[in-house]
Short mmCIF file of C-alpha atoms and ligand atoms in Angstrom, two decimals:
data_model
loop_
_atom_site.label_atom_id
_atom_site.label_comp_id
_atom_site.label_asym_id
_atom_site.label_seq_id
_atom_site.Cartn_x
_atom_site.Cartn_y
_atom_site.Cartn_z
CA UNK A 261 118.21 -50.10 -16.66
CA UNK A 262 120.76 -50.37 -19.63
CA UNK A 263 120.99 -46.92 -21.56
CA UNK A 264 119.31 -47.32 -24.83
CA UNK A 265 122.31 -44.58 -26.59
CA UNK A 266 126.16 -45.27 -25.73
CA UNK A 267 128.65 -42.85 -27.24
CA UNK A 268 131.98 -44.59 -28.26
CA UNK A 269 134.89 -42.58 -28.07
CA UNK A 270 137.69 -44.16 -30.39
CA UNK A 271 141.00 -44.18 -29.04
CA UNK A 272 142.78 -46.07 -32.33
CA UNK A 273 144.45 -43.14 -33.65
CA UNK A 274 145.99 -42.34 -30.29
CA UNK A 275 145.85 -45.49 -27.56
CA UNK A 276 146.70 -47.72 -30.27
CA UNK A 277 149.46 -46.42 -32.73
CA UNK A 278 151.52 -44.70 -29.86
CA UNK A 279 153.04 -48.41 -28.53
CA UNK A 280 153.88 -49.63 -32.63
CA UNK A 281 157.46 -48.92 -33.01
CA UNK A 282 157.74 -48.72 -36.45
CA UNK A 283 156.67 -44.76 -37.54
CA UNK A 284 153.07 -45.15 -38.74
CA UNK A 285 152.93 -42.38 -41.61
CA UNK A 286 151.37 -39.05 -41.11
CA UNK A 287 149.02 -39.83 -43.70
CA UNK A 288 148.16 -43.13 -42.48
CA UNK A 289 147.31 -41.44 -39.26
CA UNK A 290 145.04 -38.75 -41.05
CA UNK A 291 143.05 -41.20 -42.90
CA UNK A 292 142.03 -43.24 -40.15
CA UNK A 293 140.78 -40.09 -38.14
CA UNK A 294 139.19 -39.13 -40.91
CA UNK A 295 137.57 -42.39 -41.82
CA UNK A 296 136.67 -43.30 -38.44
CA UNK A 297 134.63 -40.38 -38.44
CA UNK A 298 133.42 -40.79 -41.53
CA UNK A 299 131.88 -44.15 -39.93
CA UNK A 300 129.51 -42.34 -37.40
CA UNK A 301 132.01 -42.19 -34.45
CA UNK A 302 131.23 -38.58 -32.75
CA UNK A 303 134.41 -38.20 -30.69
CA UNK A 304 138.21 -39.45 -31.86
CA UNK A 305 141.54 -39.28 -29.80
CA UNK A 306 143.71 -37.90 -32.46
CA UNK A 307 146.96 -37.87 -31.20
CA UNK A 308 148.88 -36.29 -28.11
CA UNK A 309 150.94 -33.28 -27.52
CA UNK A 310 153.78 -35.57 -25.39
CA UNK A 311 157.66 -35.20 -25.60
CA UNK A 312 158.58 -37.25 -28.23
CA UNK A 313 161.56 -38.79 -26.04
CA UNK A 314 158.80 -40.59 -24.45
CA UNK A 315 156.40 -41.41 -27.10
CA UNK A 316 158.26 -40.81 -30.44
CA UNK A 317 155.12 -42.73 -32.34
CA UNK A 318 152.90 -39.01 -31.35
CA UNK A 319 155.87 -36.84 -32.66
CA UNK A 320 153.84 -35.62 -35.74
CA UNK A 321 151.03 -34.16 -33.90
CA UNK A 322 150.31 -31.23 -35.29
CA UNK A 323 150.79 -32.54 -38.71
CA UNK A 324 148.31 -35.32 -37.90
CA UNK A 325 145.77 -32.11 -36.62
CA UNK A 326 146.10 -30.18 -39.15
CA UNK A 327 145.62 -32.88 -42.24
CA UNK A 328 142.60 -33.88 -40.89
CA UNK A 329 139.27 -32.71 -42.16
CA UNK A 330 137.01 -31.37 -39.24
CA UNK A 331 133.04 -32.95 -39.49
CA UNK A 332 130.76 -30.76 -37.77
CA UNK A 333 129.62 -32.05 -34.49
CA UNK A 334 132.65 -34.92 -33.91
CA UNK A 335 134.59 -34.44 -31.08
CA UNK A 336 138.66 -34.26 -32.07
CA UNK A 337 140.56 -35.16 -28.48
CA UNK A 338 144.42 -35.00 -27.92
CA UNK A 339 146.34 -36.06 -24.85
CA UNK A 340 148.32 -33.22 -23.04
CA UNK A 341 150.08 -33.36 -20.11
CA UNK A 342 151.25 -30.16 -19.34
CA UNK A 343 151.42 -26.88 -20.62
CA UNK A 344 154.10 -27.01 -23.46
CA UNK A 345 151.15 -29.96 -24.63
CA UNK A 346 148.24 -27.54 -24.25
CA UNK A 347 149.81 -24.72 -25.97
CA UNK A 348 150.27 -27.43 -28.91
CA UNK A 349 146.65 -28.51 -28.67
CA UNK A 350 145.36 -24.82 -28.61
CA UNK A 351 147.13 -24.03 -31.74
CA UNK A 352 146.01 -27.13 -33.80
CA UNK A 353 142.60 -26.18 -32.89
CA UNK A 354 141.56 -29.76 -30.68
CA UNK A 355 138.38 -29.68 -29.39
CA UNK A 356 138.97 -31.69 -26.20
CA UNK A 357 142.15 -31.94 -24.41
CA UNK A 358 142.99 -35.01 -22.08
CA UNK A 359 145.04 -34.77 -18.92
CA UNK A 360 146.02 -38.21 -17.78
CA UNK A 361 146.82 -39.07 -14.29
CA UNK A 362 146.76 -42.78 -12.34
CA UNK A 363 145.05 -44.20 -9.28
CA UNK A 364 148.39 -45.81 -8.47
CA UNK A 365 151.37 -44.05 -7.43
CA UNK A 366 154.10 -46.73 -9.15
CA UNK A 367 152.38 -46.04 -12.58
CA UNK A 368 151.62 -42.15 -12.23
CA UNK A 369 155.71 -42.42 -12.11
CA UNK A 370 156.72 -44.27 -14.64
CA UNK A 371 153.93 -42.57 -17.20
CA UNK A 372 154.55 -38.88 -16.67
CA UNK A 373 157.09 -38.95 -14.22
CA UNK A 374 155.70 -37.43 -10.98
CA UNK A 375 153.27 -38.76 -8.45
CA UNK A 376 149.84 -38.54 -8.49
CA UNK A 377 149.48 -35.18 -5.78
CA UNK A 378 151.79 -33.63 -8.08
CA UNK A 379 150.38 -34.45 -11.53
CA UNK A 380 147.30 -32.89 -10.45
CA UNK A 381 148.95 -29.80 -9.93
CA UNK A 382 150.96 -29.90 -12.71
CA UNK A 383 147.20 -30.28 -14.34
CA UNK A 384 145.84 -27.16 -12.66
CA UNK A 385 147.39 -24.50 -14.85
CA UNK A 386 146.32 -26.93 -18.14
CA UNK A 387 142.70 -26.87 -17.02
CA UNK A 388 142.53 -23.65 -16.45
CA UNK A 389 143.69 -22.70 -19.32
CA UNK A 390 141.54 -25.26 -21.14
CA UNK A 391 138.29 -23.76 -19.71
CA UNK A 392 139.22 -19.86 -20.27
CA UNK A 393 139.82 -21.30 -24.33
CA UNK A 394 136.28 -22.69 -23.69
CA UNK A 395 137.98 -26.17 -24.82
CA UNK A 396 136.01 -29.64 -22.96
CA UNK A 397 138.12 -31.02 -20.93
CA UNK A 398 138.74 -34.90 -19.80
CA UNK A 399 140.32 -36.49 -16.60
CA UNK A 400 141.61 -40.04 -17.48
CA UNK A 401 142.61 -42.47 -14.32
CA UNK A 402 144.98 -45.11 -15.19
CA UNK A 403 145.31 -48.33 -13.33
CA UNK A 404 141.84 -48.35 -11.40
CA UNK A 405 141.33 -52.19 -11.73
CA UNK A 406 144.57 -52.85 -11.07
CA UNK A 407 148.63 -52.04 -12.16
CA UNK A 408 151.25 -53.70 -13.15
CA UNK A 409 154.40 -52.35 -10.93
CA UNK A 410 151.81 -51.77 -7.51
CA UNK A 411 149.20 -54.67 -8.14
CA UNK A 412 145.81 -53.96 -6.45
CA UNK A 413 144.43 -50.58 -6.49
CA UNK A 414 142.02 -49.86 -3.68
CA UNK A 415 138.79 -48.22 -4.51
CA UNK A 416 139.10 -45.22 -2.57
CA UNK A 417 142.44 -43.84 -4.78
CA UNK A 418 140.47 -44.06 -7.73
CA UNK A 419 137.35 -42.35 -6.14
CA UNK A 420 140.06 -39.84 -4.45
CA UNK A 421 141.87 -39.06 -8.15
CA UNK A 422 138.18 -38.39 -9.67
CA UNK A 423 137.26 -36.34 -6.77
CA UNK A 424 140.46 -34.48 -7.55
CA UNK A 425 139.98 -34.50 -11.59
CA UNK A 426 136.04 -32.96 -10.32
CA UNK A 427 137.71 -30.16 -8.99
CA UNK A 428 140.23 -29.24 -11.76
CA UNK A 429 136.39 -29.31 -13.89
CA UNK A 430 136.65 -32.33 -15.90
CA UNK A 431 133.45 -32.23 -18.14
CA UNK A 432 134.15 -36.11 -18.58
CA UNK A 433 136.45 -38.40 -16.09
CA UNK A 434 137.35 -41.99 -17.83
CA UNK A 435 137.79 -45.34 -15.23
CA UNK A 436 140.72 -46.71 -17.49
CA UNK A 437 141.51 -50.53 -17.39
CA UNK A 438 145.35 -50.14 -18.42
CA UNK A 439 146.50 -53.47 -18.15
CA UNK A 440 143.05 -55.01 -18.75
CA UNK A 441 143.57 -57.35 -15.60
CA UNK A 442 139.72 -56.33 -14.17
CA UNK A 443 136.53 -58.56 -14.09
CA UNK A 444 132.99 -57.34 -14.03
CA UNK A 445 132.44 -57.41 -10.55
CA UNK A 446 134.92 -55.50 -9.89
CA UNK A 447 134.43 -52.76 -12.75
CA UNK A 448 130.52 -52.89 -11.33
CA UNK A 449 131.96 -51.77 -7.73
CA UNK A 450 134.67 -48.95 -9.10
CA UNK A 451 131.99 -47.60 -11.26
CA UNK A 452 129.45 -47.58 -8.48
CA UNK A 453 131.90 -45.72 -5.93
CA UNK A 454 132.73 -43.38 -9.24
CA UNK A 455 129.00 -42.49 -9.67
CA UNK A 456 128.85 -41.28 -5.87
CA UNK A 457 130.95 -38.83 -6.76
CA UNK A 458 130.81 -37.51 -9.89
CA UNK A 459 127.35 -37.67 -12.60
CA UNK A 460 127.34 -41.15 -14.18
CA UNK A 461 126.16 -39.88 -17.34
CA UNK A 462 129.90 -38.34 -17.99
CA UNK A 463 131.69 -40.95 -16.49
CA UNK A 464 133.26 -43.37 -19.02
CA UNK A 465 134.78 -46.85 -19.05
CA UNK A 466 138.27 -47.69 -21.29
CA UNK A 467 139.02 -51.13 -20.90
CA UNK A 468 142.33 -52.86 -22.06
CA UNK A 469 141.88 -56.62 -23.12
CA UNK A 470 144.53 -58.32 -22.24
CA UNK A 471 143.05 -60.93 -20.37
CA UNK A 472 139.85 -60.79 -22.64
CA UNK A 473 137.51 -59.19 -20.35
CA UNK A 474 136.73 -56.40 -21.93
CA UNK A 475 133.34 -56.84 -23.63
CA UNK A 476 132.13 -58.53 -20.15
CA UNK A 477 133.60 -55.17 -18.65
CA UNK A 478 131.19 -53.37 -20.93
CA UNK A 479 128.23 -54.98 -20.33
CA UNK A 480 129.00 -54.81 -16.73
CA UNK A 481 129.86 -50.49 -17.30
CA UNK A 482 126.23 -50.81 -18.85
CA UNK A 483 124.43 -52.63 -15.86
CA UNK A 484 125.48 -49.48 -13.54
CA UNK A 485 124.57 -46.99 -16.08
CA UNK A 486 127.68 -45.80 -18.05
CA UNK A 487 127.23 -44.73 -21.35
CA UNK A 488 130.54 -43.39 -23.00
CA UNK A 489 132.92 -46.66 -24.29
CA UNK A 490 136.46 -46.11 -25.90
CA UNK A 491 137.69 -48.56 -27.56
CA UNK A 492 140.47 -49.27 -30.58
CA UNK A 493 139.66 -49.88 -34.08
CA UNK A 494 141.26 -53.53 -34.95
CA UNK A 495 141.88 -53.60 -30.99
CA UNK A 496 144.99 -51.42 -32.10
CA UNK A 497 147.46 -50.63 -29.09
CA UNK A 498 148.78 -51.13 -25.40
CA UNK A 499 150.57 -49.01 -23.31
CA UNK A 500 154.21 -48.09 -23.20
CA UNK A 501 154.30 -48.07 -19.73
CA UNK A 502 152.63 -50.78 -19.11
CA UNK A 503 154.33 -53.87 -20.33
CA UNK A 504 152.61 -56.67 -21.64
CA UNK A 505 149.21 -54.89 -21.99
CA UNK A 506 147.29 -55.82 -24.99
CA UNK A 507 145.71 -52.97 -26.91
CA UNK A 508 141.93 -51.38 -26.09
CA UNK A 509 138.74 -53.37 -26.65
CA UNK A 510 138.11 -53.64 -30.25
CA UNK A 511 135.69 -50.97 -30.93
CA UNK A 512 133.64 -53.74 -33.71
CA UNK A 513 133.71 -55.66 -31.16
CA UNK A 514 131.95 -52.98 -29.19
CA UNK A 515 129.40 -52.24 -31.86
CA UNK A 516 128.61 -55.83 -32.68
CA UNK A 517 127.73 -55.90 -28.79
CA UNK A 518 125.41 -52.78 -29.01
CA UNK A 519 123.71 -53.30 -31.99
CA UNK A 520 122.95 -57.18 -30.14
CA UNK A 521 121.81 -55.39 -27.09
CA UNK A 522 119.37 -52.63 -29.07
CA UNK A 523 121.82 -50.24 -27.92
CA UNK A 524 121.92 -46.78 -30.67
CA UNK A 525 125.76 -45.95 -30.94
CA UNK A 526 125.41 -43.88 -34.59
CA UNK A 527 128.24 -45.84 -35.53
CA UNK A 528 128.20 -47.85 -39.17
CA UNK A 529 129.62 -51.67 -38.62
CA UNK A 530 130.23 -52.19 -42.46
CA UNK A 531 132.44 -49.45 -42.69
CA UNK A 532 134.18 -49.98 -39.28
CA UNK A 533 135.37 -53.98 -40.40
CA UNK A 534 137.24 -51.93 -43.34
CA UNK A 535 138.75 -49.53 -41.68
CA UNK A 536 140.17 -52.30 -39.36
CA UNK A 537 141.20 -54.17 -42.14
CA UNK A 538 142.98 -50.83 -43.59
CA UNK A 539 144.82 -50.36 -40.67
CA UNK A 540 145.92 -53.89 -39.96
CA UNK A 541 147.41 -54.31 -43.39
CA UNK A 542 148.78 -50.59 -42.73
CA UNK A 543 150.74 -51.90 -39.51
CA UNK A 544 151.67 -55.10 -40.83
CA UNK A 545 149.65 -56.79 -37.90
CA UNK A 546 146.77 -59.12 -37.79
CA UNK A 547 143.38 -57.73 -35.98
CA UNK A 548 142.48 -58.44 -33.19
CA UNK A 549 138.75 -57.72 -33.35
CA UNK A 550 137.35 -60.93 -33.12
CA UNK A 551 133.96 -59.54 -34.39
CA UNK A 552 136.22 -57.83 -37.40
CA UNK A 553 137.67 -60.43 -38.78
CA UNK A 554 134.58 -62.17 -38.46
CA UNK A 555 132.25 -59.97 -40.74
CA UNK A 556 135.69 -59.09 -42.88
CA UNK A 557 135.77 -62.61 -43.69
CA UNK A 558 132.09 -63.18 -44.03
CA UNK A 559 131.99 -60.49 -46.40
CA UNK A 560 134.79 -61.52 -48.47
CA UNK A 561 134.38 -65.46 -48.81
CA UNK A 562 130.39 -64.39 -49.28
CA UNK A 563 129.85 -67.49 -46.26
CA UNK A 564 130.21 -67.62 -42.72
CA UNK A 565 133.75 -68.83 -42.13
CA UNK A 566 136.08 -70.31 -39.72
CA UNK A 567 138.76 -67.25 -39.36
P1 HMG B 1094 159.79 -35.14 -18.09
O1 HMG B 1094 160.97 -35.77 -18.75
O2 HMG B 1094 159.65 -35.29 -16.62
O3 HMG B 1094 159.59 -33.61 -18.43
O4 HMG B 1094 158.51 -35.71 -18.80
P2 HMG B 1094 160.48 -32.44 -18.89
O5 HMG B 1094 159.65 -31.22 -18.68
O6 HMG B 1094 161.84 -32.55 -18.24
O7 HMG B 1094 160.63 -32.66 -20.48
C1 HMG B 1094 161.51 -33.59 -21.07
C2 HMG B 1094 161.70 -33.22 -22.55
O8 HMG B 1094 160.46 -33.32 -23.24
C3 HMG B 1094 162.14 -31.77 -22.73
O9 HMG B 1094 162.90 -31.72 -23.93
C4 HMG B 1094 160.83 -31.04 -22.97
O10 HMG B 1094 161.00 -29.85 -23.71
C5 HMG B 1094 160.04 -32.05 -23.76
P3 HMG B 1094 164.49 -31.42 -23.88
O11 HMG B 1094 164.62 -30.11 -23.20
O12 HMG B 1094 165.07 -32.56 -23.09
O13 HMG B 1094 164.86 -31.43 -25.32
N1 HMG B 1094 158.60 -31.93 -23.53
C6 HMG B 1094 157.69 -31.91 -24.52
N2 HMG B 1094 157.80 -31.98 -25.85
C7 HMG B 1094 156.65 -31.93 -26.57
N3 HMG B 1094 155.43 -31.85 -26.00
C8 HMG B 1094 155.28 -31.80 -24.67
C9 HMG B 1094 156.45 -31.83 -23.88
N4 HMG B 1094 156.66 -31.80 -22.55
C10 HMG B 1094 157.97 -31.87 -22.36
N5 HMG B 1094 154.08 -31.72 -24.13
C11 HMG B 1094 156.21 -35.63 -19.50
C12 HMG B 1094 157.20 -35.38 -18.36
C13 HMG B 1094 154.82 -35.59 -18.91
C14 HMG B 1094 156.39 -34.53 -20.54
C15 HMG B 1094 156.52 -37.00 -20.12
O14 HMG B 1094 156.55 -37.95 -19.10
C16 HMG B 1094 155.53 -37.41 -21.17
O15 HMG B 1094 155.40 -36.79 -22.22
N6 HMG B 1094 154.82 -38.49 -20.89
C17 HMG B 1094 153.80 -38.98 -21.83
C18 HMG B 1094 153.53 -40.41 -21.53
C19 HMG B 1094 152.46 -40.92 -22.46
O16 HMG B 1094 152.10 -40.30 -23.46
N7 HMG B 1094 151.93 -42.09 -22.10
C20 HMG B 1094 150.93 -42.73 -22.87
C21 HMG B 1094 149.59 -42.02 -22.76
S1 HMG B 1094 148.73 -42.38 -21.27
C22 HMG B 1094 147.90 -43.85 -21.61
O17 HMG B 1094 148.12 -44.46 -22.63
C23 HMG B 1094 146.85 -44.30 -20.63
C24 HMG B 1094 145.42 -44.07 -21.13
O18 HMG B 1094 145.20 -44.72 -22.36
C25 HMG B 1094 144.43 -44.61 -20.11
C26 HMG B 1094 144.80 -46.06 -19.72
O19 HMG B 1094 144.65 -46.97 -20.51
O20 HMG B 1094 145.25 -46.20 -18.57
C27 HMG B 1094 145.13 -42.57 -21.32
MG1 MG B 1095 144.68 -46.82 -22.60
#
């Protein structure tokens, strides 16, 4: 059975303006958090506590946490990847931190420079520390339908990196799609093995669309029970390390599946289509939400259109 309530988790903010190369303002960043939760969406990856050698676009991090306004109840995530990140993400006051390892070896590498046996123990310390500040805390696994420096990932690393992100206490583990190379059946077996070993209800599926399977990803994630989705206002993004790699699934696309499907997700479509359209004319880039520019267009030429 399909869940009848999904939450999305938006990953715009962070996922998609770390790979733009131009500096996105500070201010630009704080209005679409803000926004974006102003739309219904309960839990937003802000930003990331990274070295800004690596990912200059996340430099202003604490700026970008400490202009935005707080709703009660939404869920403000940052990325940190090892102490000198946590002790940023303590201080800004994030509600969630994210420690991000990879199913493949070649990626955990080139991403945060160490394998994956010694990311997680890099990780240790951070989730400890997460858990005594009483902060949730999220595993994400990179590259489990595939990578782009080893190829195939087996299904047994991923199950073996969310066995090991169980035991640092994740309260929610995320089967990421980095390069968006994976089909449904294949996202239907992952997710199955994933379930054996850790509660389905907080596992969650972040899908990359570069080859446009995304939304058949979803519906897939849905058929074996998964009920968290992140996803990328305007499709926003891609991955540093991982070249070629479009941006997330667009998260109107993701709504305009839901709402289809009967599925609750709290989250207000209207509003969502202009905040897409904000930060597309922001970047200087076209969206890609095909559902976006869809209802943007509807709704400004007062017809359906060809867009
Ligand atoms: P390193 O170079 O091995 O570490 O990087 P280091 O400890 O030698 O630090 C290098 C410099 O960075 C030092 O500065 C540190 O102080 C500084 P220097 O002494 O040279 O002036 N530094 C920091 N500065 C600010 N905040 C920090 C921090 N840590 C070190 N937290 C490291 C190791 C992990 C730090 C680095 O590789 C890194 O920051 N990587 C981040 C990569 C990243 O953000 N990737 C994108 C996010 S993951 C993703 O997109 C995938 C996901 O979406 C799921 C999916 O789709 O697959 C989540
Ligand atoms: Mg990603």
């Amino acid at each position: 059975m399909i869940p009848a309530k999904v939450k999305i988790v938006e990953v715009g903010p962070r996922d998609g303006l770390q790979n733009e190369k131009e500096f996105v303002p500070t201010e630009t960043k704080i209005e679409l958090v803000n926004r974006l939760a102003r739309a219904g969406i309960v839990n937003v990856e802000s930003t990331s506590f990274v070295s800004p050698k690596w990912v200059p676009q996340m430099s202003d991090a604490a700026a970008v946490m400490a202009g935005i306004e707080r709703r009660p109840g939404t869920i403000y995530s940052v990325l940190t990847p090892n102490m000198r990140g946590f002790e940023g993400a303590l201080e800004s006051k994030a509600d969630e931190i994210v420690i991000f390892g990879a199913a493949s070896e070649a990626f955990s590498q080139k991403n945060i420079n160490c394998g994956i046996a010694e990311s997680i123990a890099r990780f240790e310390p951070v989730a400890k520390a997460a858990k005594d500040a009483g902060m949730r805390l999220r595993g994400s696994i990179s590259c489990a339908l595939g990578c782009p420096y080893q190829g195939e990932v087996s299904i047994e690393s991923v199950v073996d990196v969310v066995e090991r992100m169980k035991a640092l206490g994740c309260d929610e583990i995320d089967i990421a799609d980095t390069i968006g190379v994976g089909t449904p059946k294949r996202t239907r077996e992952v997710l199955a093995a994933a379930q054996k070993v850790f509660p389905r209800e907080r596992l969650s599926g972040h899908f990359h669309d570069t080859y446009g399977q995304a939304v058949g990803n979803i519906y897939a994630a849905l058929l074996e029970g998964i009920e968290i989705f992140h996803a990328s206002v305007a499709g926003l993004g891609g991955c540093p390390y991982a070249k070629g790699a479009t941006g997330n699934v667009a998260t109107e696309d993701v709504v305009y599946l839901m709402n289809g499907l009967g599925i609750e997700t709290g989250v207000d479509l209207d509003q969502l289509v202009d905040i897409g359209d904000f930060i597309s004319r922001a970047i200087g880039k076209p969206s890609s939400s095909r559902a976006g520019r869809a209802i943007f267009t509807k709704k400004r030429d007062g017809a359906s259109a060809c867009v």
